[in-house]
CSV table of C-alpha atoms in Angstrom, one decimal:
chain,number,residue,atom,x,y,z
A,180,UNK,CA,-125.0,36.8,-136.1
A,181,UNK,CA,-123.9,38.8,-133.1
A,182,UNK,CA,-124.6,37.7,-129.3
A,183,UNK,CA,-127.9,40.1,-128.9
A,184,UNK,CA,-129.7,38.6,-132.2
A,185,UNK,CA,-128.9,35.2,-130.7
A,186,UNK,CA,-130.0,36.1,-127.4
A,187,UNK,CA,-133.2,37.0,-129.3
A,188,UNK,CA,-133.9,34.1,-131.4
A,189,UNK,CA,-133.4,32.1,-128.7
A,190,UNK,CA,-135.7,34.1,-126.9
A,191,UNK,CA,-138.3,33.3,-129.8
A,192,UNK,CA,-137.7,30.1,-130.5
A,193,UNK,CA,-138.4,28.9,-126.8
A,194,UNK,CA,-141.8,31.5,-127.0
A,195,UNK,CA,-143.0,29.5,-130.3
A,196,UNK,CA,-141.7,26.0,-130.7
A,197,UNK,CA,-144.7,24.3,-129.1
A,198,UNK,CA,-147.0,26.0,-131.5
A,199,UNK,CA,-145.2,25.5,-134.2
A,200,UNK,CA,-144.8,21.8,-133.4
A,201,UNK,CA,-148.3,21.7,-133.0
A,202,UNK,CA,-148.9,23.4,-136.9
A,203,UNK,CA,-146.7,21.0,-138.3
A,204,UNK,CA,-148.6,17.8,-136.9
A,205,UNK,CA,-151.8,19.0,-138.2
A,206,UNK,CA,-150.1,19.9,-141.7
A,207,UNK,CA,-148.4,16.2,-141.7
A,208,UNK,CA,-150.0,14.0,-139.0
A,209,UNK,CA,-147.2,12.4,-137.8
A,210,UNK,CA,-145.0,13.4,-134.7
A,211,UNK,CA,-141.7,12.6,-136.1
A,212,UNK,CA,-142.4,14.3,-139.2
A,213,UNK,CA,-143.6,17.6,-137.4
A,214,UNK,CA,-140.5,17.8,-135.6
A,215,UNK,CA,-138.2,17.6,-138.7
A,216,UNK,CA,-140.5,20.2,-140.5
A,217,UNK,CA,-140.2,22.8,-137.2
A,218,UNK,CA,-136.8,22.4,-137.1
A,219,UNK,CA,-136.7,23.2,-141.0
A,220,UNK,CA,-138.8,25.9,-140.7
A,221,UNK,CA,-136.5,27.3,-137.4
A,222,UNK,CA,-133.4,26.7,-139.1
A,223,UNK,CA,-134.4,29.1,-142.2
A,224,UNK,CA,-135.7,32.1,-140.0
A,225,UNK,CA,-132.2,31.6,-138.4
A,226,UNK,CA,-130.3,31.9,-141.4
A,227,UNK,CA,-132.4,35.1,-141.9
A,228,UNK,CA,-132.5,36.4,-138.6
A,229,UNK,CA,-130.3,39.0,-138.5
A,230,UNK,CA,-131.5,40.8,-141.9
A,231,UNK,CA,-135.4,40.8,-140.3
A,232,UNK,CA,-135.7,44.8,-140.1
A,233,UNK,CA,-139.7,43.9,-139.0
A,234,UNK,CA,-140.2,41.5,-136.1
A,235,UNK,CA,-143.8,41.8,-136.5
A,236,UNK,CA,-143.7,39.8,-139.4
A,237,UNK,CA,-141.4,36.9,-138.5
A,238,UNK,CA,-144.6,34.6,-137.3
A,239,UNK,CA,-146.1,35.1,-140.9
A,240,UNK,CA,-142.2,34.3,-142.6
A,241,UNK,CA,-142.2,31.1,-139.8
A,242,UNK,CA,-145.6,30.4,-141.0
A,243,UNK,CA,-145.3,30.6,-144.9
A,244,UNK,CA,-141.8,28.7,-144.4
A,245,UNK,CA,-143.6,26.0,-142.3
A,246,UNK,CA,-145.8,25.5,-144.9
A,247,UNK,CA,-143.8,25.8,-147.6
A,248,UNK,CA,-141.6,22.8,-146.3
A,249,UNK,CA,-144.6,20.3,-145.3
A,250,UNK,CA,-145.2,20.7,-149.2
A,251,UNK,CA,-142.4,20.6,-150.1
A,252,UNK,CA,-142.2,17.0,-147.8
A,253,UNK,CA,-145.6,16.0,-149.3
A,254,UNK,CA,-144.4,15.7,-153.2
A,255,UNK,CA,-141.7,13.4,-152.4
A,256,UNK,CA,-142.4,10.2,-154.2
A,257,UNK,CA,-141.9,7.9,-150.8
A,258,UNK,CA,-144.6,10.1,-148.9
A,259,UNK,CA,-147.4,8.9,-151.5
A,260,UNK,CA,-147.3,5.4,-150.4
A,261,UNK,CA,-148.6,3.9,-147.7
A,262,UNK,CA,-148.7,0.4,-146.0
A,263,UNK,CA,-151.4,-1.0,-144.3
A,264,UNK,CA,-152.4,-4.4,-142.9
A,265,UNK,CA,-156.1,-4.3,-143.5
A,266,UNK,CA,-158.5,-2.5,-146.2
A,267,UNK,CA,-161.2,-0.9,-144.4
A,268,UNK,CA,-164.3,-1.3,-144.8
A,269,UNK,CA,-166.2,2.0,-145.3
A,270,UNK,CA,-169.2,3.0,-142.6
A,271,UNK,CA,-172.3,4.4,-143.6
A,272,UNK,CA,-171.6,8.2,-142.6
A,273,UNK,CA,-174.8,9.8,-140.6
A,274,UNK,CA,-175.2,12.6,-138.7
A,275,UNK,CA,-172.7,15.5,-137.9
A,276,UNK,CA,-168.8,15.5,-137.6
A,277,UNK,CA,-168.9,16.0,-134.0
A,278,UNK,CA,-171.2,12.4,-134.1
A,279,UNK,CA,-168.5,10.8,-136.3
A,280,UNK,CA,-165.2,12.2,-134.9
A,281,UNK,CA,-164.7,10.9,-131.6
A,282,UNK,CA,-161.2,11.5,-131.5
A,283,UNK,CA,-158.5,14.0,-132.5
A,284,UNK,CA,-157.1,10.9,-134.1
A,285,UNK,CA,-160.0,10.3,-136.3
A,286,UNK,CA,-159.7,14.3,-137.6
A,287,UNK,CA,-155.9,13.8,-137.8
A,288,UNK,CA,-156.0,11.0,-140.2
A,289,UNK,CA,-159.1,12.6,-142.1
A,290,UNK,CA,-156.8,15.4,-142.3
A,291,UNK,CA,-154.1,13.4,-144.2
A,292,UNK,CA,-156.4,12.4,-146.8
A,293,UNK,CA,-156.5,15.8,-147.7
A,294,UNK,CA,-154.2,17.0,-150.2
A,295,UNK,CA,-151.0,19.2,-148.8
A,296,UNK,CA,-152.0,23.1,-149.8
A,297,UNK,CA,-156.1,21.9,-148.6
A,298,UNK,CA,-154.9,20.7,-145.9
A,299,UNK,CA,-152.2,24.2,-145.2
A,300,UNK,CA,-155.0,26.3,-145.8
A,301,UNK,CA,-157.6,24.1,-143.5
A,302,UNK,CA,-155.2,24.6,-140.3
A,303,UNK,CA,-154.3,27.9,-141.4
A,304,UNK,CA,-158.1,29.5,-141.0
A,305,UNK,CA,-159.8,26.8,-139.0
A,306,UNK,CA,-156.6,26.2,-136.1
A,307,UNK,CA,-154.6,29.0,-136.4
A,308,UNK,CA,-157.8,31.2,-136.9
A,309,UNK,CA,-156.4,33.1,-139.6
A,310,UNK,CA,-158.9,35.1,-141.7
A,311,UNK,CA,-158.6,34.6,-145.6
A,312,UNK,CA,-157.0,37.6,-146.0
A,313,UNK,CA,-154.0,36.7,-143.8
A,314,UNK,CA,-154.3,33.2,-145.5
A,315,UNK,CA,-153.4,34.4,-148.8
A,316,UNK,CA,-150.5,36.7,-147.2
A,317,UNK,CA,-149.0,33.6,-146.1
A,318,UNK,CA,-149.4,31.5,-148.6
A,319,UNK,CA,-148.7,34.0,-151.7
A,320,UNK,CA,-151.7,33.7,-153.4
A,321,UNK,CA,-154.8,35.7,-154.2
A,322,UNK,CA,-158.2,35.6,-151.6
A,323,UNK,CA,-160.0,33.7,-153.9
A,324,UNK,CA,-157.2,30.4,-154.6
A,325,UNK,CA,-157.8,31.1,-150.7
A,326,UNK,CA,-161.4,30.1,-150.5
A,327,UNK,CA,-161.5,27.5,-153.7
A,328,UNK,CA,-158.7,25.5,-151.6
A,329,UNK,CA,-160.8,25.6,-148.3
A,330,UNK,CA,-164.0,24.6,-150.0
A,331,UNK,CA,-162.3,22.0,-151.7
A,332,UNK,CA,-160.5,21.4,-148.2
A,333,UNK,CA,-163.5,20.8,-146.2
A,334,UNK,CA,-165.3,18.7,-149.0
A,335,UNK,CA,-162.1,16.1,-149.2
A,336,UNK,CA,-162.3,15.8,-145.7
A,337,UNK,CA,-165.8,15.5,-145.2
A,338,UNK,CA,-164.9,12.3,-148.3
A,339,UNK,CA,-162.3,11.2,-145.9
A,340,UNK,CA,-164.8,11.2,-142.6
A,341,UNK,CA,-167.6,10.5,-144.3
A,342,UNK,CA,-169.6,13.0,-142.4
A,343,UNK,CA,-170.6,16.6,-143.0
A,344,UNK,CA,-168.6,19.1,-141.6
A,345,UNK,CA,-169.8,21.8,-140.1
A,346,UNK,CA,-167.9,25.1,-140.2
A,347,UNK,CA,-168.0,28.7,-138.4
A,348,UNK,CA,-166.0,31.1,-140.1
């Protein structure tokens, strides 16, 4: 890679990094984890950098790579276990989400109940504000895996809250 196509990523990477921090702590809910996925996903639009012809599209390959690696992260055997001190004891859900999440903790860790392409396809439209269409782009699958995965999405996290969510979009 020659000095200018550094001098540009660089550029980028500075421009993006918070987001894309940001992405990959709603994707995984945990801090440490985010950071190793952003760098992942950073470190492959390097390598590629150079042979990008369209710049316009190198939020939607940072994207798809993004989510591609918090997958990826998700099917490893240690990530389905989980140790906690205490069982809880469920609450009787009533009345709306914004009633029963007080928090952005309390969404984050309804969020990791939800299963790893719901849960890419939840931050995609409902954070990023991506419409279904550009959903599917990302992800490489057709409008309607698009929709199936955000309804079941939205009713595994509604499970994991124990509220309705309510949804515009």
């Amino acid at each position: 890679m020659d000095q200018r196509d550094e001098q540009e990523f660089a550029k980028y990477f500075a421009a993006k990094r918070d987001f894309v921090r940001r992405s990959a702590f709603l994707l995984c809910g945990d801090w440490h984890r985010a950071d190793d996925l952003a760098q992942t996903a950073f470190v492959a639009l390097h390598r590629k950098w150079s042979g990008i012809r369209d710049r316009g599209a190198v939020d939607a390959y940072l994207r798809k790579t993004l989510v591609r690696a918090a997958i990826d992260e998700s099917r490893r055997p240690w990530r389905r276990e989980r140790q906690v001190d205490l069982l809880p004891e469920p609450e009787p859900a009533a009345g709306r989400l914004d009633d029963q999440v007080a928090t952005r903790t309390d969404l984050i860790n309804g969020l990791r109940d939800v299963p790893p392409k719901q849960r890419a396809v939840l931050v995609m439209r409902y954070f990023e504000g991506l419409d279904v269409a550009a959903v599917a782009k990302a992800l490489g699958c057709s409008e309607g895996n698009v929709k199936s995965q955000t309804a079941r999405g939205l009713a595994n996290l509604r499970t994991a809250l124990g509220a309705e969510v309510e949804t515009h979009g």
